[in-house]
Coordinates of C-alpha atoms in Angstrom, one line a residue:
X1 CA 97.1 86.1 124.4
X2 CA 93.9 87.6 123.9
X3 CA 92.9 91.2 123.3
X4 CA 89.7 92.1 123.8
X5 CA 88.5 95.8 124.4
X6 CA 85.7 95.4 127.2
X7 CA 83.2 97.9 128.0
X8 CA 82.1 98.9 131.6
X9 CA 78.8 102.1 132.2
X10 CA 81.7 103.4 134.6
X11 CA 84.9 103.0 132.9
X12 CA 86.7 100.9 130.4
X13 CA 89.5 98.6 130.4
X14 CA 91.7 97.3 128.1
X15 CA 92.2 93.2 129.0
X16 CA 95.3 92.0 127.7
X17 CA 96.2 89.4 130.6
X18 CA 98.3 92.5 131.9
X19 CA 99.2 93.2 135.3
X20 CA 97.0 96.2 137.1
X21 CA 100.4 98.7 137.3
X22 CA 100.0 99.0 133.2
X23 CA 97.0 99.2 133.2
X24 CA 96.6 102.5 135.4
X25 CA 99.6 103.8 133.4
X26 CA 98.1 103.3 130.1
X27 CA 94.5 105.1 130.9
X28 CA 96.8 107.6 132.3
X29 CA 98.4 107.8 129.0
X30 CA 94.7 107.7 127.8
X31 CA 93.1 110.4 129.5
X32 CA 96.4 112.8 129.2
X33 CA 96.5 112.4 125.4
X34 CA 92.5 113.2 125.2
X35 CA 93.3 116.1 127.1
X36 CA 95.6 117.6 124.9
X37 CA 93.4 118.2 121.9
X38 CA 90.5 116.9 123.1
X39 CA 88.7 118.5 119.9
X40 CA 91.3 117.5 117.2
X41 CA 90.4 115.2 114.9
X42 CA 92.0 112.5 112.9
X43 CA 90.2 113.5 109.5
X44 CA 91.3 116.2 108.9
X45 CA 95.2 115.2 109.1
X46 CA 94.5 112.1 106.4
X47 CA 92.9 114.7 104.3
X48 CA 95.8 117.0 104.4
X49 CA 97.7 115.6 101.5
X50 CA 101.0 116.4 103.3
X51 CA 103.6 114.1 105.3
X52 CA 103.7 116.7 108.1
X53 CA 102.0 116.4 111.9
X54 CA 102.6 112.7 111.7
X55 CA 101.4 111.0 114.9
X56 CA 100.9 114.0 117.0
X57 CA 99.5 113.5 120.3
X58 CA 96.3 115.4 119.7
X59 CA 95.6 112.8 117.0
X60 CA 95.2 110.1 119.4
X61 CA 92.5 108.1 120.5
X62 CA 90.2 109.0 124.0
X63 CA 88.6 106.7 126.2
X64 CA 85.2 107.3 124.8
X65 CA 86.6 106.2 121.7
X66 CA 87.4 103.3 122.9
X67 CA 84.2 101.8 124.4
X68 CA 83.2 102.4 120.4
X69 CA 86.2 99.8 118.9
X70 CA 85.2 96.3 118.8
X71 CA 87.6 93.6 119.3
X72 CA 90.1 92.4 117.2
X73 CA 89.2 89.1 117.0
X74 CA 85.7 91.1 115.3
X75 CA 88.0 92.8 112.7
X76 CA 89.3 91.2 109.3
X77 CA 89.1 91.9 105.5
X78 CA 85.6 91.5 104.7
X79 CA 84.5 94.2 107.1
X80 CA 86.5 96.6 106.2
X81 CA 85.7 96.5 102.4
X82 CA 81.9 96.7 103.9
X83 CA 83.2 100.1 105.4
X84 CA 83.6 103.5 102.9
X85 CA 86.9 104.3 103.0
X86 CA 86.7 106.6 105.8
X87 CA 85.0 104.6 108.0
X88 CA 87.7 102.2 108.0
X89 CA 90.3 104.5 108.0
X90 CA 89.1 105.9 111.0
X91 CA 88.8 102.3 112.8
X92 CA 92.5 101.6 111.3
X93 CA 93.2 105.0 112.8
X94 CA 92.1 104.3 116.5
X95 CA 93.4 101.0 116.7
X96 CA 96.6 102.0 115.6
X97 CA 97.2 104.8 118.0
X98 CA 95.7 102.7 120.6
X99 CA 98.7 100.3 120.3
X100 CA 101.4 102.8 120.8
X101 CA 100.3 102.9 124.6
X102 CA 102.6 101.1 126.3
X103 CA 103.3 98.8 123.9
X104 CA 99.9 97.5 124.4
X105 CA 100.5 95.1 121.1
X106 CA 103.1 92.4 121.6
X107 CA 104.7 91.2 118.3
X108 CA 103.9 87.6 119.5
X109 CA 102.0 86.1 116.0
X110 CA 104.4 83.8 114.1
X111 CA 103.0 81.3 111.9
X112 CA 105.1 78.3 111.8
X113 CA 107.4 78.0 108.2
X114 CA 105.6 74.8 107.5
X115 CA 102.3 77.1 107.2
X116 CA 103.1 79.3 105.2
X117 CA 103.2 78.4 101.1
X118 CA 104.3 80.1 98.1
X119 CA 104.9 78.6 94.5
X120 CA 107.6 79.3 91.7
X121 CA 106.1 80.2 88.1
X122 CA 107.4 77.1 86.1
X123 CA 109.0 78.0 82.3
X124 CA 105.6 76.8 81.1
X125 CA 103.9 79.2 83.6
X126 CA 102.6 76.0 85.7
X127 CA 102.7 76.8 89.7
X128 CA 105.3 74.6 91.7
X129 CA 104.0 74.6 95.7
X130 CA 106.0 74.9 98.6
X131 CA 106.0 76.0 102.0
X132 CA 109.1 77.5 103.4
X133 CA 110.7 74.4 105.1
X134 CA 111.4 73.0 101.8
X135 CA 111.5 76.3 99.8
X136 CA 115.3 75.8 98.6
X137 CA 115.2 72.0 97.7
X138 CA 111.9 72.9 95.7
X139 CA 114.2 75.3 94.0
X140 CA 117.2 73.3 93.4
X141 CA 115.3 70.9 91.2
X142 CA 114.0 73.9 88.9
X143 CA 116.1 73.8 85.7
X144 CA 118.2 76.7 84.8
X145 CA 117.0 79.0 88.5
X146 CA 118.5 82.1 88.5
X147 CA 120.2 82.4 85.4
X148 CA 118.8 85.8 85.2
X149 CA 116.7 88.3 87.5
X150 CA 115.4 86.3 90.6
X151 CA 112.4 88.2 92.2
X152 CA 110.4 87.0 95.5
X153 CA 107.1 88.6 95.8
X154 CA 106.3 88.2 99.8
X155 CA 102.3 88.7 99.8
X156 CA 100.6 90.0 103.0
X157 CA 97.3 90.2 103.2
X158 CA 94.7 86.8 102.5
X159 CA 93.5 85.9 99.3
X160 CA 90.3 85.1 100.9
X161 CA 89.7 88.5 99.6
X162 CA 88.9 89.0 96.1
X163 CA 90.5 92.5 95.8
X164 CA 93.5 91.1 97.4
X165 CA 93.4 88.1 95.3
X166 CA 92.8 89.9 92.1
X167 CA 95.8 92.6 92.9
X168 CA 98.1 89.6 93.7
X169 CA 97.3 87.9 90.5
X170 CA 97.5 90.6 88.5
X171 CA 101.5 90.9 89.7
X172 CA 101.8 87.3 88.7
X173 CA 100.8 87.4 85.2
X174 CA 102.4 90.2 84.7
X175 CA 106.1 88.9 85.9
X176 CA 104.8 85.8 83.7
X177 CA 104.6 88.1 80.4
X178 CA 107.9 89.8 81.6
X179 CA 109.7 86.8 82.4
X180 CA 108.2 84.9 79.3
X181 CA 106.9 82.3 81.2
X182 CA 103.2 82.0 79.8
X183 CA 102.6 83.2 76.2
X184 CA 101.3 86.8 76.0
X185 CA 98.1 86.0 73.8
X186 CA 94.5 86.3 75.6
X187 CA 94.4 83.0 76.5
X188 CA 92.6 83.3 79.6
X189 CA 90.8 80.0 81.4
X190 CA 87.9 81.4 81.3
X191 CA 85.6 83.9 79.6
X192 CA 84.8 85.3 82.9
X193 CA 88.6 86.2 83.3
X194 CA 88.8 87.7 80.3
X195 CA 86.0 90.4 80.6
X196 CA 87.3 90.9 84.2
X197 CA 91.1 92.0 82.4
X198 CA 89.9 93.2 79.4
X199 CA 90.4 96.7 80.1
X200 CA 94.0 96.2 81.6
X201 CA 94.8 94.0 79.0
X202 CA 94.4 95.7 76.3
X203 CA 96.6 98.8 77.0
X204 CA 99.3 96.7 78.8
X205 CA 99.7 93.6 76.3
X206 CA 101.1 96.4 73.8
X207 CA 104.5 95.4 72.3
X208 CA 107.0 98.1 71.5
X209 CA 106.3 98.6 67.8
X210 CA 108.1 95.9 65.3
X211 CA 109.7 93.8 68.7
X212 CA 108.1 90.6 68.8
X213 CA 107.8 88.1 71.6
X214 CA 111.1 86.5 72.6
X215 CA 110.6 82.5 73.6
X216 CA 113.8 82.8 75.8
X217 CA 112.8 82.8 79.5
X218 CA 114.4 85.9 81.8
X219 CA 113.7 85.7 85.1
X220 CA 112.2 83.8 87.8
X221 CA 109.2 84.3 89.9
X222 CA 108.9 83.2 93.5
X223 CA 105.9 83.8 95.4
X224 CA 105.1 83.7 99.2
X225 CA 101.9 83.5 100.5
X226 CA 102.5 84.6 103.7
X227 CA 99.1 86.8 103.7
X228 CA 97.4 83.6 103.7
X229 CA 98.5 82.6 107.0
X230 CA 96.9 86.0 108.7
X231 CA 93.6 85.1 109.6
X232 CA 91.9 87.9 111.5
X233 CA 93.1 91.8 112.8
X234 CA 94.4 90.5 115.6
X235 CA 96.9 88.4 113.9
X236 CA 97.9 91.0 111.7
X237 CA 98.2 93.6 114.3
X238 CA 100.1 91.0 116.5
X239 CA 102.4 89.9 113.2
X240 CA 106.5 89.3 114.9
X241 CA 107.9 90.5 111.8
X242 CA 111.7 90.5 112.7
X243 CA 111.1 86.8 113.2
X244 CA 109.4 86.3 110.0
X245 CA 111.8 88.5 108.0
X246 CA 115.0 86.7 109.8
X247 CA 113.3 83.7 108.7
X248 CA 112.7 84.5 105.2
X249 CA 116.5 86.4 105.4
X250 CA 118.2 82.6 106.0
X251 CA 116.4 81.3 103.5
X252 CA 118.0 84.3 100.9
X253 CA 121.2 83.1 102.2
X254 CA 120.4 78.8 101.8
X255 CA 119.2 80.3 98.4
X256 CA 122.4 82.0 97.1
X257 CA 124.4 79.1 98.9
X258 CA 122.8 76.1 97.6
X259 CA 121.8 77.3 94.2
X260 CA 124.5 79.6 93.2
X261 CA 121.6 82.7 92.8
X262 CA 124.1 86.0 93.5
X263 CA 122.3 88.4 95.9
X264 CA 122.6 91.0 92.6
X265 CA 119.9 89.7 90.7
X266 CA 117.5 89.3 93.6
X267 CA 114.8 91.5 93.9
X268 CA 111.9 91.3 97.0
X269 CA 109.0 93.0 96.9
X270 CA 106.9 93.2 100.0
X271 CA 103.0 93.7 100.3
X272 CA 101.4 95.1 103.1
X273 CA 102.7 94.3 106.5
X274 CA 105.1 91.5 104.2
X275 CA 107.0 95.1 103.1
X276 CA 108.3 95.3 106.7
X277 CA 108.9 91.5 106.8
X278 CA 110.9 91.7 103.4
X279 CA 113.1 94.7 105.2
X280 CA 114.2 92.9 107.9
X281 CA 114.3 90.0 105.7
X282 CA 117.2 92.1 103.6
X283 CA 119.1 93.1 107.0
X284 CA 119.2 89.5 108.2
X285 CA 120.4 88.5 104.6
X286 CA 123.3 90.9 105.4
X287 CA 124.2 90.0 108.7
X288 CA 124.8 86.4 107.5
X289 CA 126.8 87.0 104.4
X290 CA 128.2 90.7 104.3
X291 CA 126.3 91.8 101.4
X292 CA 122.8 93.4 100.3
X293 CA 120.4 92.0 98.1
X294 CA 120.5 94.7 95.1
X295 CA 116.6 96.0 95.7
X296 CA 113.6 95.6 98.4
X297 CA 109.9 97.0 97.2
X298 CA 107.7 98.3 99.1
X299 CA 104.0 98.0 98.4
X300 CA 101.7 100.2 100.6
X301 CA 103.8 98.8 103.7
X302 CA 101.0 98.7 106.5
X303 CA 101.6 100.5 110.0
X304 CA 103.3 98.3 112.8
X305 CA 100.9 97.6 115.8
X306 CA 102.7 95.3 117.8
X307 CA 106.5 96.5 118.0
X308 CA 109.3 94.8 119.8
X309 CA 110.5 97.2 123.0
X310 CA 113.2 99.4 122.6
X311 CA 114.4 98.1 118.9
X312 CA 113.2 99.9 116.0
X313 CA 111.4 97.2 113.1
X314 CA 110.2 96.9 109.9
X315 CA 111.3 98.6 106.3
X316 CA 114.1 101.1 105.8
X317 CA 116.2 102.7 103.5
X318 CA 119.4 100.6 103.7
X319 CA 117.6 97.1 103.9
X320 CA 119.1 97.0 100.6
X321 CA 121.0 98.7 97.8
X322 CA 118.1 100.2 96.6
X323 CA 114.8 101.0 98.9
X324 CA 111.5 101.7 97.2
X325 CA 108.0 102.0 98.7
X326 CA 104.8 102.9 97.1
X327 CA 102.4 104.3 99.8
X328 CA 98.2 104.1 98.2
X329 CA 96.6 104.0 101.6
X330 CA 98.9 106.3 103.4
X331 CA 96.4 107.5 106.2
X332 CA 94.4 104.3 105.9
X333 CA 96.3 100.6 106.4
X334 CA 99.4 102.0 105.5
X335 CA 101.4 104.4 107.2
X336 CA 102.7 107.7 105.5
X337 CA 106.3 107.4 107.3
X338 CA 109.0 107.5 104.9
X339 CA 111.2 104.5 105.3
X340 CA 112.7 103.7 101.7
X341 CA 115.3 105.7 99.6
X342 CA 112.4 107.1 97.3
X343 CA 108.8 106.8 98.8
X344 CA 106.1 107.6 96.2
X345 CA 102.7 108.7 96.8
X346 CA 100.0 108.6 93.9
X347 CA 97.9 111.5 94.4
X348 CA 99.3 112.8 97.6
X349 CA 99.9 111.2 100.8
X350 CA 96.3 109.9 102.2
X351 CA 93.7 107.5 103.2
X352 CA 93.2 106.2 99.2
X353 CA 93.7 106.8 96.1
X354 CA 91.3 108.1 93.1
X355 CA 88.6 104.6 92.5
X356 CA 89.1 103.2 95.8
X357 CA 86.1 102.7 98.0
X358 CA 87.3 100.8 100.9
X359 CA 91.1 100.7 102.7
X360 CA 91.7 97.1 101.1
X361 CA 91.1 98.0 97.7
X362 CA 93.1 101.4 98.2
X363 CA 96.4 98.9 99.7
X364 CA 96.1 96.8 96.4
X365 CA 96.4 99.5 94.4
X366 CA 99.7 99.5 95.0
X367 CA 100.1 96.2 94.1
X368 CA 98.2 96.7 91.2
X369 CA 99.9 100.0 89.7
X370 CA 104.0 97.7 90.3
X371 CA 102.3 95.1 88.3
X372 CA 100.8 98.0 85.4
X373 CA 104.6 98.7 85.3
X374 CA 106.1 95.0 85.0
X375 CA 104.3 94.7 82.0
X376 CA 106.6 95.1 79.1
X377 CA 105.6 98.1 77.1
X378 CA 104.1 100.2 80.1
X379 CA 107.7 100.7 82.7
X380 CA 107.5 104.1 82.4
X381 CA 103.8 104.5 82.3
X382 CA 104.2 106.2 86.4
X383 CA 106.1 109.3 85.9
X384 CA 106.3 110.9 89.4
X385 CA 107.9 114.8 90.4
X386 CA 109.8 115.2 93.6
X387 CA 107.4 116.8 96.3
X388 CA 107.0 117.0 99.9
X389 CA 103.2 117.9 99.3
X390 CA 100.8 117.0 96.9
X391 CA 99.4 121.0 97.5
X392 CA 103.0 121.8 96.2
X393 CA 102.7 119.4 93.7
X394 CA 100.0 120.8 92.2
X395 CA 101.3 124.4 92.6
X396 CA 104.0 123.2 90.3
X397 CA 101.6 121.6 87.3
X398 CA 103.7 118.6 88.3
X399 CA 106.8 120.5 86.7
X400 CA 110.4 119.0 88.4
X401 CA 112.6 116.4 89.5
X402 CA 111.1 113.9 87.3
X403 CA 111.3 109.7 87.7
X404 CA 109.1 106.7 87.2
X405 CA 107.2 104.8 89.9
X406 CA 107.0 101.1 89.7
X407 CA 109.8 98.6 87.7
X408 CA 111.4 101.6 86.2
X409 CA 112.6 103.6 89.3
X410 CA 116.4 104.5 89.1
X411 CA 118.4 102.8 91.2
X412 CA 120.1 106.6 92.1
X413 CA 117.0 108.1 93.1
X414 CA 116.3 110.0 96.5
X415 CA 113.0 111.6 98.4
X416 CA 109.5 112.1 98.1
X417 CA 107.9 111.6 95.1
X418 CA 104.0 112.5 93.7
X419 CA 102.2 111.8 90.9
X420 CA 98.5 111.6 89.6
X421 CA 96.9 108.2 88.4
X422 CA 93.9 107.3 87.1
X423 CA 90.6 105.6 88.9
X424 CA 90.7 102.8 86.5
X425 CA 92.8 100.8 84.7
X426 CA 95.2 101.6 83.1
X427 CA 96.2 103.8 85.8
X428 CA 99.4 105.4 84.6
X429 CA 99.3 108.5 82.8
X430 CA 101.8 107.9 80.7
X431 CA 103.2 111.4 80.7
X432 CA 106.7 111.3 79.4
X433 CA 109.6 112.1 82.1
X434 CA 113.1 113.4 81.4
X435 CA 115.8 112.1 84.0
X436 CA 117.6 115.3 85.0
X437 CA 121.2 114.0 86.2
X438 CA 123.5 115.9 88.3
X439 CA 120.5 116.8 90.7
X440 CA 118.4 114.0 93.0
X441 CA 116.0 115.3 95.5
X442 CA 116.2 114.2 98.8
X443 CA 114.4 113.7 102.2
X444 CA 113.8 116.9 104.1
X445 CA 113.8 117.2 107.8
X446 CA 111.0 116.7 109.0
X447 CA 109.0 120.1 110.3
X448 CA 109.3 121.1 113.6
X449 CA 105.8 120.3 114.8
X450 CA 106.8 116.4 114.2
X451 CA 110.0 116.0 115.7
X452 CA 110.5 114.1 118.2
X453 CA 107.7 111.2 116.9
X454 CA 109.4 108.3 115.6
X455 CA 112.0 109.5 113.8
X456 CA 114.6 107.5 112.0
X457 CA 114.1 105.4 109.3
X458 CA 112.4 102.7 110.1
X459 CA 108.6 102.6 111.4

């Protein structure tokens, strides 16, 4: 199916091969929703800094606006990282409310298993391919999988971007130095590489003082590439991510079948839309076998364009023991909804985060600030206050319920969480946090203004 936003002099109409009846209804829905708040901007709510007025009515798109949107075929990575980050967070914006119509984005884009590829980080650090038909065999003959901590990093954007491909690989080496799979010495490939981490390197290769390396591997790195398989906007916006996930979720279950790997040391961590993907993912993974994988990550999980009719989708609190989300782009290709059992938001919900300059860049940083943490030495180099604002946070001097964003997050946490970072790396503050126990802060209704707009846990 095609969807292509064509403009008329006298009206405009959204082609989507539907039938005339939803069409009327949805510039109905147009022109009543530009009616409402005709004069209500979308700024000013992603400049807010707060998790209230989400989605309100008077935030949506009007039919002038929509003779301005090009198609989505037009729309992919490399133009938004051309757009400042509030140019493209205004794009992101009107496309996104312009899907809640009617459900006028069908969830049909499923890339076939056989297209989408991943690797496992070898003991020597050496990449072994495969695509997801022949994921578990590809396992099985790895010597000594799942011995200790299994984690599956689902990525979801396409490395044919270089700020996704440099966040990406930047998790990778770092589960390789935690997992001891590559030795931690500055052996890049290339000088080039090397300047590029320098910076990063430096602060995060740090060693507790007097512990050496340990040769003994402790983990195991699987990596999907399912970003890679996303080709344009309209493919992203169009991603059927409860068929992805209940793919990926039966290949969790093959995985702790065939190979003996106990859902307790498996940890998935989603990127992007893959957040929503490694959600489901967990909940199919429980269906089948009557147990939850121990933790599911969030990183900067996107909105959800296309959603299936009357069946809520994507990331929640409950997907797995422990829910965490990390949301850098809340107001730009993320969403600010709260979906895990602790959501944290560097600098305040909103459309980026300090040293951003585009809406890709400010969704890596998530990805980017989990793999600052993975880095032995630097766990606790994210400590984050419990906060519904970031006004309130800073109305506190970031005094209060006190954990650590990123690898360190305890397992018994609840709420919103803030937290300042820096615009380059490293981008932890390092501020030491004391675990207060008896007392966990947890999610608070949400204000009266917003009820009624999707509620629940899920997106």
């Amino acid at each position: 199916m095609q969807y292509n936003l064509v403009h008329h002099p006298v009206r405009v109409s959204l082609l989507i091969t539907m039938n005339p009846l939803r069409t009327l209804c949805l510039m109905a829905c147009l022109v009543a929703a530009s009616m409402a708040n005709s004069n209500t901007g979308s700024s000013s709510r992603r400049s807010s800094n707060s998790l209230s007025n989400i989605d309100q009515p008077s935030n949506w798109v009007n039919p002038r606006e929509i003779q301005e949107l090009p198609s989505l075929k037009q729309v992919n990575l490399r133009k938004l990282q051309e757009m400042s980050l509030e140019e493209g967070a205004t794009l992101l914006d009107k496309l996104y409310h312009l899907s809640q119509f009617n459900n006028v984005f069908q969830p049909e884009y499923t890339p076939e298993p056989s297209q989408i590829k991943g690797f496992i980080v070898g003991e020597r650090g050496q990449k072994v391919e495969f695509n997801l038909n022949n994921l578990v065999q590809t396992v099985k003959r790895q010597p000594n999988f799942g011995d200790d901590e299994v984690t599956i990093f689902i990525q979801g954007l396409p490395q044919s971007s270089s700020q996704v491909r440099k966040a990406t690989s930047k998790l990778v080496r770092a589960y390789q130095q935690r997992y001891n799979l590559q030795p931690y010495a500055t052996e890049q490939s290339s000088s080039e590489e090397q300047q590029k981490s320098s910076s990063e390197e430096q602060q995060q290769q740090r060693r507790k003082q007097g512990q050496e390396q340990d040769d003994t591997k402790t983990g195991d790195l699987i990596v999907i590439n399912l970003g890679d398989a996303i080709e344009d906007f309209e493919q992203f916006a169009t991603l059927n991510v409860e068929r992805l996930g209940q793919l990926i979720g039966n290949r969790l279950v093959e995985l702790t079948n065939a190979v003996n790997v106990p859902q307790e040391i498996i940890h998935l961590i989603g990127q992007g839309p893959a957040a929503h993907v490694a959600g489901v993912a967990g909940r199919q993974f429980t269906r089948q076998t009557g147990h939850k994988l121990r933790r599911i990550t969030g990183l900067d999980p996107s909105k959800i364009y296309g959603k299936p009719e009357e069946k809520l989708t994507g990331l929640a609190r409950g997907d797995a023991d422990f829910v965490d989300a990390i949301h850098t782009s809340a107001y730009g290709m993320g969403t600010p909804a709260r979906l895990a059992n602790v959501d944290f938001y560097p600098n305040g919900p909103s459309t980026g985060v300090p040293g951003a300059d585009n809406v890709v860049e400010a969704s890596m940083r998530a990805t980017r600030y989990f793999a600052e943490s993975v880095r032995p030495g630097n766990e606790r180099n994210f400590p984050a206050v419990a906060a519904s604002s970031y006004k309130e946070y800073k109305q506190n001097n970031g005094y209060g319920k006190r954990t650590y964003m990123g690898i360190a997050t305890d397992y018994d946490v609840q709420g919103d969480y803030m937290l300042q970072v820096n615009s380059k790396s490293p981008f932890g503050r390092s501020t030491p946090a004391q675990t207060q126990n008896g007392f966990h802060a947890v999610h608070e209704a949400w204000s009266q203004s917003a009820q009624g707009q999707r509620q629940g846990a899920r997106q």
